[in-house]
XYZ file of C-alpha atoms in Angstrom:
764
model
C 25.730 67.365 -18.404
C 22.323 66.025 -19.356
C 23.910 64.129 -22.260
C 26.426 62.507 -19.921
C 23.637 61.386 -17.536
C 21.679 59.919 -20.408
C 24.787 58.091 -21.613
C 25.367 56.643 -18.143
C 21.759 55.454 -17.900
C 21.959 53.785 -21.312
C 25.284 52.188 -20.381
C 23.799 50.804 -17.152
C 20.842 49.428 -19.029
C 23.046 47.850 -21.634
C 25.297 46.189 -19.034
C 22.250 44.583 -17.383
C 20.867 43.475 -20.720
C 24.075 41.685 -21.657
C 23.640 39.457 -18.546
C 20.740 37.573 -20.191
C 21.110 33.808 -19.482
C 21.243 31.211 -22.214
C 18.250 29.104 -23.180
C 19.838 25.991 -21.666
C 20.410 27.827 -18.368
C 16.783 28.937 -18.232
C 15.574 25.424 -19.004
C 17.838 23.934 -16.329
C 16.658 26.448 -13.692
C 12.977 25.753 -14.350
C 11.369 24.054 -11.310
C 7.904 22.541 -11.568
C 5.637 22.715 -8.537
C 5.247 18.947 -8.809
C 7.629 16.032 -8.386
C 7.323 13.038 -10.688
C 7.837 9.601 -9.154
C 9.206 7.221 -11.772
C 9.257 3.451 -11.831
C 12.462 1.586 -12.485
C 11.305 1.355 -16.115
C 11.085 5.169 -16.305
C 7.274 5.295 -16.281
C 5.555 8.044 -14.298
C 3.762 6.356 -11.381
C 2.800 9.399 -9.373
C 2.769 13.171 -9.679
C 2.851 14.965 -6.322
C 2.680 18.713 -5.692
C 5.618 19.864 -3.605
C 5.476 23.696 -3.987
C 2.383 25.351 -2.545
C 3.380 28.901 -3.552
C 2.908 28.492 -7.287
C 1.378 26.042 -9.762
C 3.818 25.025 -12.467
C 3.599 21.906 -14.567
C 6.426 20.287 -16.496
C 8.477 22.175 -19.088
C 6.750 21.689 -22.440
C 8.881 21.694 -25.630
C 7.495 23.895 -28.384
C 6.901 20.825 -30.560
C 4.453 19.573 -27.900
C 2.390 22.754 -27.930
C -0.637 22.695 -30.205
C -0.264 24.747 -33.435
C -3.521 26.493 -32.531
C -2.025 27.906 -29.352
C 1.158 29.050 -31.085
C -0.931 30.820 -33.693
C -3.259 32.375 -31.104
C -0.400 33.679 -29.012
C 1.419 35.297 -31.901
C -1.780 36.869 -33.264
C -2.719 38.201 -29.827
C 0.626 39.380 -28.515
C 3.083 39.942 -31.355
C 1.886 39.666 -34.978
C 5.345 40.419 -36.423
C 7.201 38.148 -33.967
C 9.003 36.235 -36.728
C 9.930 39.436 -38.584
C 11.390 41.888 -36.051
C 14.658 41.653 -34.157
C 13.208 41.681 -30.645
C 11.566 45.110 -30.835
C 8.673 45.946 -33.157
C 9.607 49.532 -34.050
C 6.530 49.927 -36.240
C 4.246 49.061 -33.338
C 6.312 51.254 -31.038
C 5.882 54.242 -33.377
C 2.138 53.634 -33.600
C 1.877 53.443 -29.831
C 3.877 56.664 -29.399
C 1.706 58.461 -31.977
C -1.447 57.247 -30.242
C -0.207 58.453 -26.893
C 0.563 61.822 -28.393
C -3.036 62.211 -29.582
C -4.537 60.459 -26.525
C -5.689 57.561 -28.678
C -6.030 54.067 -27.157
C -3.735 51.695 -28.992
C -2.301 48.253 -28.296
C 1.031 48.305 -26.438
C 4.242 47.777 -28.351
C 5.704 45.178 -25.991
C 6.761 42.142 -28.019
C 6.918 38.527 -26.858
C 10.708 38.887 -26.734
C 10.467 42.016 -24.565
C 7.977 40.292 -22.228
C 10.313 37.306 -21.929
C 13.178 39.664 -21.021
C 11.011 40.992 -18.203
C 10.273 37.441 -17.012
C 13.979 36.566 -17.011
C 15.131 39.718 -15.197
C 12.956 41.326 -12.550
C 14.574 44.702 -13.181
C 12.595 45.041 -16.413
C 9.206 43.973 -15.016
C 6.347 46.427 -14.935
C 5.432 47.750 -11.492
C 2.081 49.071 -10.235
C 2.721 52.483 -11.782
C 4.037 51.162 -15.077
C 7.631 50.954 -16.262
C 10.077 53.790 -15.769
C 12.100 55.199 -18.644
C 15.130 53.262 -17.453
C 13.131 50.024 -17.381
C 11.746 50.645 -20.862
C 15.186 51.324 -22.257
C 16.693 48.336 -20.470
C 13.920 46.006 -21.633
C 14.357 47.209 -25.211
C 18.089 46.574 -25.170
C 17.623 43.202 -23.451
C 15.067 42.091 -26.038
C 17.472 42.843 -28.889
C 20.277 40.967 -27.143
C 17.909 38.069 -26.489
C 16.848 37.973 -30.133
C 20.469 37.823 -31.296
C 21.463 35.048 -28.878
C 18.371 32.872 -28.959
C 16.440 31.321 -31.817
C 12.832 32.373 -32.350
C 11.514 28.933 -31.402
C 13.495 29.042 -28.138
C 12.054 32.447 -27.286
C 8.515 31.253 -27.916
C 9.050 28.011 -25.977
C 10.520 29.758 -22.925
C 7.761 32.383 -22.994
C 5.016 29.752 -23.015
C 6.570 27.965 -20.049
C 7.315 31.070 -17.946
C 4.381 33.412 -18.564
C 1.822 33.777 -15.718
C -1.687 32.991 -16.915
C -4.125 33.278 -14.031
C -3.880 33.347 -10.258
C -1.138 30.853 -9.261
C -0.952 29.250 -12.700
C 2.398 29.733 -14.449
C 3.242 28.155 -17.786
C 1.150 26.478 -20.405
C 1.270 22.993 -18.844
C -0.326 24.146 -15.572
C -2.906 26.222 -17.465
C -3.987 23.510 -19.928
C -4.212 20.797 -17.268
C -6.062 22.998 -14.780
C -8.592 24.771 -17.001
C -8.953 22.271 -19.852
C -7.943 18.965 -18.259
C -5.593 18.056 -21.106
C -2.002 18.372 -22.220
C -0.835 21.429 -24.134
C -0.602 19.537 -27.426
C -4.357 18.875 -27.361
C -5.655 22.451 -27.155
C -8.120 23.354 -29.899
C -8.823 26.798 -31.415
C -11.342 27.823 -28.776
C -9.131 26.792 -25.857
C -6.087 28.384 -27.473
C -7.970 31.674 -27.854
C -8.910 31.694 -24.158
C -5.307 30.928 -23.171
C -3.978 33.774 -25.338
C -6.546 36.181 -23.893
C -5.421 35.345 -20.380
C -1.853 36.441 -21.189
C -3.045 39.996 -21.715
C -5.166 40.115 -18.554
C -4.521 37.137 -16.287
C -7.000 38.085 -13.567
C -9.675 39.800 -15.620
C -13.354 38.996 -15.204
C -14.561 36.007 -17.246
C -16.668 38.275 -19.453
C -13.667 40.399 -20.427
C -11.516 37.289 -21.024
C -14.258 35.873 -23.257
C -14.545 39.151 -25.184
C -10.825 39.196 -25.915
C -10.814 35.468 -26.703
C -13.588 36.045 -29.228
C -11.433 38.581 -31.067
C -8.454 36.217 -31.056
C -10.584 33.353 -32.342
C -11.957 35.563 -35.133
C -8.399 36.461 -36.186
C -7.402 32.786 -36.123
C -10.267 31.741 -38.376
C -9.692 34.536 -40.894
C -7.597 33.073 -43.738
C -4.711 35.341 -44.801
C -4.885 36.766 -48.312
C -2.418 35.790 -51.049
C -1.956 37.158 -54.589
C -3.670 34.067 -55.967
C -6.459 34.112 -53.383
C -8.055 37.210 -51.941
C -8.808 37.372 -48.214
C -11.743 35.261 -47.174
C -14.720 36.978 -45.604
C -14.749 37.196 -41.822
C -15.936 34.049 -40.130
C -18.804 34.497 -37.706
C -17.789 33.465 -34.174
C -20.452 32.642 -31.589
C -19.188 34.893 -28.828
C -22.107 34.067 -26.524
C -21.186 30.380 -26.579
C -17.535 31.265 -26.065
C -18.554 33.369 -23.048
C -20.249 30.355 -21.452
C -17.269 28.142 -22.277
C -14.760 30.647 -20.826
C -16.737 31.084 -17.605
C -16.893 27.332 -17.077
C -13.199 26.853 -17.862
C -12.067 29.570 -15.433
C -13.956 27.811 -12.640
C -12.417 24.383 -13.324
C -9.579 22.961 -11.236
C -8.814 19.640 -12.903
C -5.082 19.642 -12.113
C -5.102 17.606 -8.881
C -2.348 17.976 -6.314
C -1.593 14.278 -6.612
C -2.286 11.821 -9.404
C -1.154 8.275 -10.096
C -1.038 4.760 -8.648
C 1.508 5.247 -5.814
C 0.440 8.276 -3.728
C 1.436 6.914 -0.322
C 4.801 5.691 -1.559
C 5.483 9.103 -3.126
C 4.808 10.927 0.134
C 6.960 8.470 2.094
C 9.770 8.820 -0.422
C 9.858 12.630 -0.255
C 9.772 12.564 3.550
C 12.964 10.470 3.539
C 15.047 13.041 1.638
C 17.471 15.403 3.309
C 15.413 18.316 4.653
C 18.063 20.794 3.477
C 18.124 19.512 -0.105
C 16.024 20.924 -2.919
C 12.843 19.130 -3.873
C 13.704 17.001 -6.904
C 11.835 17.345 -10.179
C 11.970 13.605 -10.881
C 12.853 10.647 -8.688
C 13.764 7.234 -10.085
C 12.474 4.591 -7.698
C 12.636 0.831 -7.236
C 8.934 0.258 -7.959
C 7.885 -1.971 -10.853
C 5.066 -0.271 -12.743
C 3.192 -3.433 -13.899
C 3.463 -4.983 -10.433
C 2.293 -1.795 -8.706
C -0.809 -1.634 -10.875
C -1.540 -5.361 -10.459
C -1.211 -5.181 -6.664
C -3.559 -2.214 -6.506
C -6.101 -3.882 -8.791
C -5.932 -7.167 -6.847
C -6.535 -5.387 -3.552
C -9.496 -3.424 -4.873
C -11.019 -6.425 -6.629
C -10.829 -8.648 -3.540
C -12.254 -5.964 -1.254
C -15.178 -5.579 -3.632
C -15.753 -9.321 -3.287
C -15.786 -8.889 0.500
C -18.428 -6.177 0.257
C -20.981 -6.693 2.968
C -18.420 -7.976 5.460
C -17.510 -4.540 6.753
C -14.003 -4.343 5.361
C -12.918 -1.487 3.117
C -9.193 -0.913 3.649
C -6.052 -2.815 2.787
C -2.371 -2.512 1.915
C 0.174 -4.495 -0.104
C 3.981 -4.409 0.064
C 6.423 -6.366 -2.134
C 10.150 -6.517 -1.376
C 13.098 -7.952 -3.273
C 14.772 -10.422 -0.904
C 18.336 -9.786 -2.052
C 18.377 -5.985 -2.246
C 15.486 -4.916 -0.028
C 14.099 -2.896 -2.953
C 10.445 -1.950 -2.619
C 8.823 -3.332 -5.787
C 5.203 -2.455 -4.946
C 3.682 -0.207 -2.267
C -0.114 0.046 -2.157
C -1.139 1.985 0.937
C -4.891 2.098 0.486
C -7.842 0.709 -1.425
C -8.400 4.177 -2.895
C -12.001 5.042 -3.696
C -13.272 2.040 -1.723
C -11.974 3.605 1.491
C -13.381 6.415 3.575
C -9.842 7.123 4.791
C -7.846 6.807 1.578
C -5.154 9.213 2.805
C -4.140 6.792 5.584
C -1.144 4.723 4.502
C -1.814 1.111 5.483
C 1.842 0.213 4.866
C 2.942 2.554 7.672
C -0.104 2.426 9.974
C 0.416 0.709 13.326
C -1.805 -2.386 13.628
C -1.852 -5.528 15.775
C -0.087 -8.343 13.870
C -1.791 -11.285 15.613
C -0.253 -14.681 14.865
C 2.279 -13.286 12.382
C 4.768 -12.823 15.252
C 4.811 -16.549 16.078
C 7.492 -17.483 13.502
C 9.981 -15.143 15.189
C 9.176 -16.620 18.605
C 9.686 -20.209 17.516
C 12.841 -19.229 15.607
C 14.262 -17.750 18.798
C 13.308 -20.832 20.860
C 14.951 -23.124 18.271
C 18.063 -20.911 18.063
C 18.388 -21.005 21.867
C 17.945 -24.812 21.785
C 14.871 -24.673 23.966
C 12.808 -26.438 21.308
C 13.174 -28.312 18.050
C 10.720 -28.599 15.198
C 9.750 -32.045 16.547
C 9.515 -31.055 20.218
C 6.131 -31.720 21.794
C 4.281 -28.756 23.290
C 0.973 -29.018 25.073
C -2.104 -27.369 23.676
C -4.258 -27.368 26.794
C -5.647 -24.839 29.277
C -2.942 -22.784 30.933
C -3.024 -20.378 33.860
C 0.134 -18.282 34.022
C 0.786 -16.151 37.076
C 1.752 -12.561 36.266
C 2.118 -9.358 38.272
C -1.365 -8.366 37.175
C -2.963 -11.681 38.056
C -3.595 -14.868 36.067
C -3.067 -14.843 32.287
C -5.263 -17.519 30.718
C -4.531 -17.894 26.991
C -7.117 -19.575 24.798
C -7.399 -20.796 21.266
C -10.142 -18.858 19.533
C -12.338 -21.923 19.131
C -11.809 -22.995 22.769
C -10.651 -26.389 21.518
C -7.339 -27.905 22.495
C -5.323 -30.420 20.532
C -3.354 -31.948 23.385
C 0.323 -32.682 22.703
C 1.500 -31.501 19.286
C 4.895 -30.927 17.713
C 6.316 -27.449 17.233
C 5.934 -27.941 13.490
C 2.205 -28.502 13.924
C 1.806 -25.779 16.543
C 3.312 -23.131 14.249
C 1.800 -24.302 10.976
C -1.654 -24.685 12.587
C -1.202 -21.372 14.453
C -2.121 -22.683 17.917
C -2.137 -19.972 20.577
C -1.526 -21.835 23.825
C 1.695 -23.560 22.662
C 3.003 -20.173 21.526
C 2.362 -18.705 24.972
C 4.043 -21.713 26.630
C 7.025 -21.110 24.322
C 7.173 -17.452 25.342
C 7.256 -18.539 28.991
C 10.470 -20.382 28.141
C 11.951 -17.520 26.089
C 10.622 -14.683 28.373
C 8.888 -11.558 27.066
C 11.945 -9.339 27.505
C 14.179 -11.644 25.469
C 11.553 -11.920 22.727
C 11.150 -8.139 22.788
C 14.887 -7.785 22.086
C 14.683 -10.367 19.321
C 11.872 -8.482 17.591
C 13.975 -5.322 17.726
C 16.871 -7.136 16.053
C 14.474 -8.304 13.327
C 13.531 -4.691 12.575
C 10.397 -4.565 14.721
C 11.173 -1.983 17.438
C 8.289 -1.705 19.878
C 7.480 1.446 21.788
C 6.851 -0.371 25.090
C 8.954 -2.959 26.918
C 8.469 -6.704 26.937
C 7.071 -6.559 30.488
C 4.447 -4.102 29.307
C 2.997 -6.653 26.890
C 3.704 -9.715 28.995
C 2.788 -13.098 27.571
C 0.265 -11.609 25.158
C 3.356 -10.657 23.118
C 3.270 -14.209 21.719
C -0.158 -13.555 20.202
C 0.687 -10.240 18.528
C -0.626 -7.704 21.026
C 1.814 -4.860 20.110
C 1.245 -2.628 17.097
C 3.605 -2.756 14.124
C 3.471 -1.376 10.537
C 3.242 -3.637 7.509
C 6.535 -2.185 6.252
C 8.531 -3.422 9.258
C 6.652 -6.720 9.539
C 7.224 -7.606 5.893
C 10.891 -6.674 6.099
C 11.231 -8.859 9.217
C 9.882 -11.802 7.197
C 12.430 -10.887 4.536
C 15.038 -11.368 7.283
C 13.838 -14.979 7.630
C 14.029 -15.345 3.850
C 17.637 -14.123 3.929
C 18.799 -16.646 6.480
C 18.391 -14.425 9.526
C 20.280 -11.396 8.165
C 18.461 -8.055 8.481
C 18.903 -4.971 6.291
C 16.799 -1.874 5.573
C 14.531 -1.511 2.570
C 15.537 0.576 -0.478
C 13.167 2.921 -2.297
C 15.296 4.676 -4.943
C 17.835 3.739 -7.599
C 20.167 6.531 -6.462
C 22.708 4.132 -4.961
C 23.196 2.395 -8.282
C 21.618 -0.831 -7.097
C 24.091 -1.423 -4.291
C 22.787 -3.655 -1.509
C 22.704 -2.287 2.022
C 24.873 -4.077 4.539
C 23.002 -6.839 6.369
C 23.483 -7.631 10.053
C 22.891 -11.013 11.688
C 19.553 -10.965 13.516
C 18.925 -14.638 14.253
C 20.596 -18.010 13.788
C 20.381 -18.895 10.046
C 19.660 -22.521 10.964
C 16.625 -21.486 13.014
C 15.444 -19.186 10.212
C 15.685 -22.074 7.742
C 13.725 -24.444 10.000
C 10.933 -21.895 10.473
C 10.770 -21.330 6.715
C 10.591 -25.081 6.192
C 7.646 -25.294 8.617
C 5.771 -22.370 7.013
C 6.177 -23.986 3.585
C 4.923 -27.388 4.792
C 1.483 -27.931 3.323
C 1.000 -31.146 5.276
C 1.656 -29.464 8.617
C -0.733 -26.672 7.649
C -3.453 -29.063 6.469
C -4.732 -29.706 9.985
C -6.045 -26.143 10.082
C -6.257 -24.961 6.484
C -6.562 -28.166 4.480
C -4.342 -29.220 1.603
C -6.164 -27.200 -1.060
C -6.247 -23.783 0.624
C -5.328 -20.553 -1.107
C -1.975 -20.710 0.720
C -0.925 -23.767 -1.316
C 0.971 -22.206 -4.262
C 2.256 -24.164 -7.272
C 5.790 -23.027 -6.470
C 7.805 -22.899 -3.237
C 6.581 -20.327 -0.729
C 6.509 -19.945 3.055
C 3.556 -18.015 4.463
C 1.833 -17.153 7.726
C -1.591 -15.622 8.310
C -2.705 -13.672 11.351
C -5.808 -12.055 12.779
C -5.841 -9.538 15.622
C -8.236 -9.303 18.525
C -11.913 -8.810 17.645
C -11.069 -9.377 13.983
C -9.806 -5.834 13.413
C -6.768 -6.783 11.336
C -6.105 -9.655 8.977
C -2.655 -10.445 7.581
C -0.838 -12.721 5.166
C 2.959 -12.408 5.002
C 5.318 -14.791 3.293
C 8.211 -15.219 0.907
C 9.380 -17.096 -2.142
C 12.895 -17.676 -3.401
C 13.198 -14.054 -4.529
C 10.332 -11.976 -3.115
C 8.637 -11.215 0.194
C 4.990 -10.121 0.074
C 2.952 -8.649 2.929
C -0.784 -7.956 2.835
C -3.063 -6.336 5.437
C -6.821 -5.915 5.257
C -9.121 -4.294 7.775
C -10.563 -0.871 8.449
C -8.530 2.279 8.950
C -11.003 3.270 11.645
C -10.200 0.144 13.649
C -13.715 -1.248 13.269
C -14.066 -5.037 13.332
C -14.643 -7.038 10.151
C -17.422 -9.589 9.729
C -16.651 -13.201 8.841
C -13.187 -12.541 7.439
C -10.845 -15.451 8.206
C -7.152 -15.981 7.583
C -7.816 -17.540 4.197
C -10.640 -15.253 3.067
C -9.117 -11.882 3.988
C -5.519 -11.093 3.122
C -4.425 -14.527 1.867
C -6.149 -14.424 -1.582
C -4.464 -11.108 -2.337
C -1.107 -12.503 -1.201
C -1.550 -15.559 -3.412
C -2.551 -13.423 -6.430
C 0.515 -11.151 -6.108
C 2.806 -14.142 -5.624
C 1.274 -15.777 -8.709
C 1.908 -12.620 -10.743
C 5.525 -12.471 -9.599
C 6.169 -16.096 -10.527
C 4.086 -16.358 -13.675
C 7.296 -16.853 -15.660
C 9.838 -17.126 -12.870
C 10.438 -20.298 -10.830
C 10.756 -20.398 -7.052
C 12.826 -23.194 -5.579
C 13.198 -24.232 -1.969
C 16.320 -22.764 -0.339
C 19.308 -24.901 0.462
C 19.842 -25.819 4.076
C 22.662 -23.825 5.719
C 25.717 -25.628 6.956
C 25.496 -27.267 10.367
C 21.918 -28.472 10.195
C 21.168 -32.129 10.895
C 18.342 -34.017 9.206
C 17.194 -37.108 11.108
C 14.239 -39.494 11.161
C 11.890 -39.037 14.124
C 8.884 -40.875 15.463
C 6.361 -39.947 18.121
C 4.916 -41.691 21.142
C 1.263 -42.756 21.381
C -1.600 -40.347 21.661
C -5.259 -40.721 22.543
C -6.926 -43.840 21.101
C -9.687 -43.579 18.522
C -13.046 -45.219 19.079
C -11.599 -48.424 17.584
C -9.286 -48.529 20.573
C -5.896 -48.860 18.821
C -3.329 -46.408 20.204
C -2.010 -44.110 17.457
C 1.182 -42.032 17.569
C 0.764 -38.358 18.333
C 2.020 -37.562 14.818
C 3.258 -39.556 11.861
C 6.938 -40.455 11.661
C 8.988 -38.149 9.419
C 12.394 -36.671 8.729
C 13.055 -33.483 10.674
C 15.677 -30.713 10.780
C 17.705 -30.071 13.946
C 20.297 -27.678 15.231
C 23.284 -29.964 16.004
C 23.088 -31.454 19.472
C 19.279 -31.236 19.742
C 18.338 -34.203 17.583
C 16.681 -37.347 18.945
C 14.762 -40.196 17.348
C 11.721 -40.498 19.676
C 9.460 -37.780 21.031
C 6.959 -38.941 23.647
C 5.338 -37.881 26.910
C 6.417 -39.907 29.956
C 2.925 -39.924 31.485
C 1.116 -40.794 28.291
C 0.825 -44.513 29.130
C -0.670 -44.042 32.568
C -2.846 -41.054 31.767
C -3.335 -40.629 28.035
C -5.940 -37.893 28.422
C -6.751 -34.910 26.224
C -8.043 -31.772 27.857
C -11.280 -30.031 27.031
C -11.886 -26.329 26.967
C -13.439 -26.429 30.406
C -10.430 -28.119 31.954
C -12.267 -31.392 32.540
C -10.554 -34.658 31.666
C -12.035 -36.693 28.847
C -11.804 -40.283 30.018
C -9.466 -42.293 27.786
C -7.211 -45.150 28.579
C -5.266 -47.817 26.808
C -8.273 -50.101 26.455
C -9.341 -50.985 22.979
C -12.945 -49.843 23.493
C -14.585 -46.852 25.169
C -15.257 -47.299 28.845
C -18.681 -48.917 29.595
C -20.910 -47.556 32.337
C -21.347 -49.573 35.519
C -24.815 -51.054 36.054
C -27.243 -48.416 37.252
C -24.874 -45.515 36.458
C -26.147 -42.596 34.409
C -24.241 -41.282 31.364
C -22.953 -37.742 31.519
C -21.474 -35.166 29.140
C -17.793 -34.682 29.827
C -17.102 -31.923 27.287
C -17.908 -29.166 26.848
C -18.804 -27.944 30.314
C -22.125 -26.229 30.782
C -21.808 -22.454 30.359
C -18.869 -22.693 27.935
C -18.467 -19.668 25.622
C -16.876 -20.601 22.294
C -15.168 -17.999 20.100
C -14.542 -19.140 16.537
C -10.987 -18.733 15.252
C -10.880 -16.026 12.541
C -7.683 -17.554 11.111
C -9.437 -20.837 10.299
C -12.103 -21.210 7.588
C -15.494 -21.688 9.338
C -16.224 -24.888 7.407
C -13.093 -26.478 8.901
C -13.852 -25.693 12.539
C -15.407 -28.440 14.627
C -16.342 -28.712 18.289
C -15.970 -32.127 19.891
C -18.767 -33.372 22.171
C -17.745 -36.270 24.460
C -19.703 -38.334 26.982
C -19.210 -41.401 29.178
C -20.651 -44.580 27.753
C -21.269 -45.579 24.173
C -25.010 -46.269 24.023
C -26.034 -42.603 24.024
C -27.712 -40.369 21.476
C -26.913 -36.679 21.024
C -29.461 -33.894 20.523
C -28.724 -30.252 19.737
C -31.517 -27.746 20.297
C -33.972 -30.622 20.229
C -32.741 -32.143 16.951
C -30.756 -35.325 16.517
C -27.036 -34.714 16.202
C -25.479 -38.194 16.327
C -24.831 -41.225 18.507
C -21.894 -42.696 20.403
C -19.469 -41.335 23.035
C -18.034 -38.671 20.671
C -19.511 -36.471 17.951
C -18.160 -33.433 16.074
C -20.260 -30.365 15.385
C -19.619 -27.353 13.166
C -20.614 -24.447 15.459
C -22.626 -21.418 14.459
C -23.309 -18.278 16.531
C -26.017 -18.386 19.160
C -26.997 -20.057 22.389
C -27.498 -23.820 22.242
C -28.660 -26.735 24.395
C -26.788 -30.046 24.067
C -28.367 -33.240 25.465
C -27.629 -36.959 25.571
C -30.460 -39.498 25.754
C -30.821 -43.249 26.075
C -32.377 -45.493 23.447
C -35.864 -44.639 24.683
C -35.255 -40.875 24.370
C -34.872 -40.206 28.102
C -32.574 -37.202 28.725
C -29.526 -38.343 30.715
C -27.512 -35.114 30.812
C -27.659 -31.600 29.428
C -25.273 -28.650 28.958
C -25.781 -25.121 27.624
C -23.209 -23.245 25.600
C -22.821 -20.066 23.533
C -20.949 -19.548 20.254
C -19.574 -16.134 19.371
C -17.431 -14.745 16.570
C -17.050 -15.263 12.813
C -19.393 -18.148 12.356
C -21.783 -18.927 9.545
C -24.593 -16.385 9.617
C -26.632 -17.964 6.866
C -29.304 -20.508 7.683
C -27.671 -23.016 10.036
C -27.186 -26.583 8.853
C -29.681 -29.091 10.103
C -28.719 -31.009 13.197
C -26.765 -34.112 12.416
C -24.702 -32.524 9.618
C -20.931 -32.922 10.126
């Protein structure tokens, strides 16, 4: 009866042992605790921990394990590993004899037997040791494993599956955590510590060091041969090894995330199906060289802005045709105090970067053309909450300007007047169609919607500009190569003719010159269309634009929402945008797009504007060829009342006297000259989108025989002078030839002005 029971037990053990998986099955089932994010070239861009229960690295082939570690492991755990057939019967006999005489001997468990226990939980040792059934089953399984697997496969699987210490499993996790290197770089001392940890993973550092010292001594003892007797024992400094082991066991060099695309990696893994397994590797659309360049450009430029209270930024690059994300830099990294915040996804106020969509809608609805005249003058718009009074940041107004100039020069008041025509609700719907869904309604934002009062992420804003680049057709972005490069279906979002006209305006260096000059950083050597923007109180600065093939969006600011100091549209995000665009087109041309069918190109001219001091009436803008949606074209654009009242409007709302006479109006006898602009008490806020050196405030007065003084210093003479403002409170006076003060106004300048020593009065 007892014999039959024993036979049944052995049969049960044998049946379980024969279920050992193959080496390829074990390798395929291995799951690291990290996911590798790969570029389209196959380069690892980011490693991100995705399993918090265990710490496994990548599977390491035996050829990539240092010879020192292989030697240390065999010497420590199984000296006859390459000789026995899975079970070391000699060691087993010695262990049994020692147990019989109560002598402490090393266990007889071989590497193959330990691997069998790792592969099948039935053979693993419990708190009270293994039962007889487990011992028999493990012995049978080890012999089966040795017959089916090669020795190198057994050793490779063991090194990748064995627990070393705490949560660390496998040699990759151990070597990167404790020694901050790959497994192929472990030296003799590190290999000895690793082998000692196999025997007692959670032992005290002193005990681990003691065992490592014995392993290291065995490693450094040369084996004897018939021609060469055994070398004398090598002296090992165990005290030094103790210090080294203690320090290594305290190190945690294997970070949870490492690479150049941490924010993109987290976004990517959040997009996967929640029921699917976490992938070991993900092939993405990112370009490795571009990702690194974008990150370096952002960090370099923010270092140059040090002292201006700006430490955060983000860069996004999209492929126009496919929507593939080619670069995603969510933070400035070590320069930021909030490096975990993803600037590509963070909600920020876009400022003037929404204006292209507004003008595109107005042109598509045939409310405006690129040559239509809009008035840049004080406006008071009645709303449910009271009067809305939009202002340009510099409190200067340009009078009547074309839509081309208003958009390229980023004038605020014309944009608000355009939104009055379009209505906030209609513009709100248009932004949604462009991929910019807003949480609140159009009525919630009101007319401030034209100036970028809602909050949007850089991801959606850049993709909306990509919609303009694609002729008004919107499609989602792509982040992986899983779809084989197929392009997502695009839906019409806006009239392609209007999208083309807006792109033509944003690429027009001449139209932009009035604000930014002809040699600004926005003027690339190849075709691009670009728009800058700055939010209220200078908290966000943007540059978004596209070329023939790419769309690039850049944001700089502070994750905390704190205001920047002296960061304008061309000094903040624009240099980074230009650098990334230059990198993309270093060897790739960018040509202007072809006009879509149905557009009309016609010559236009403009009616007269305000006369210069010479008195000759000049047209509002120079004659040019302009694009029109069919049915909206005309040859002359003028204001009916311009002949009878050709006045420009000052910031205070006062009229600056100008008529069709060839000379400025002379004062009647006995009349006193007066300052007509600016009004006393005016507060001037400098435009953060315009370089400070290009901002000027116009002083005007009645009469021509007057002299101007600013804060007691001579500023100029004549009825009109221009002054580059700087922050502070100032007194402006006009005097006669004898120095008698005829009129005086006081004003205050706020905002991103020049904080260095102010220029002497009289400089222009």
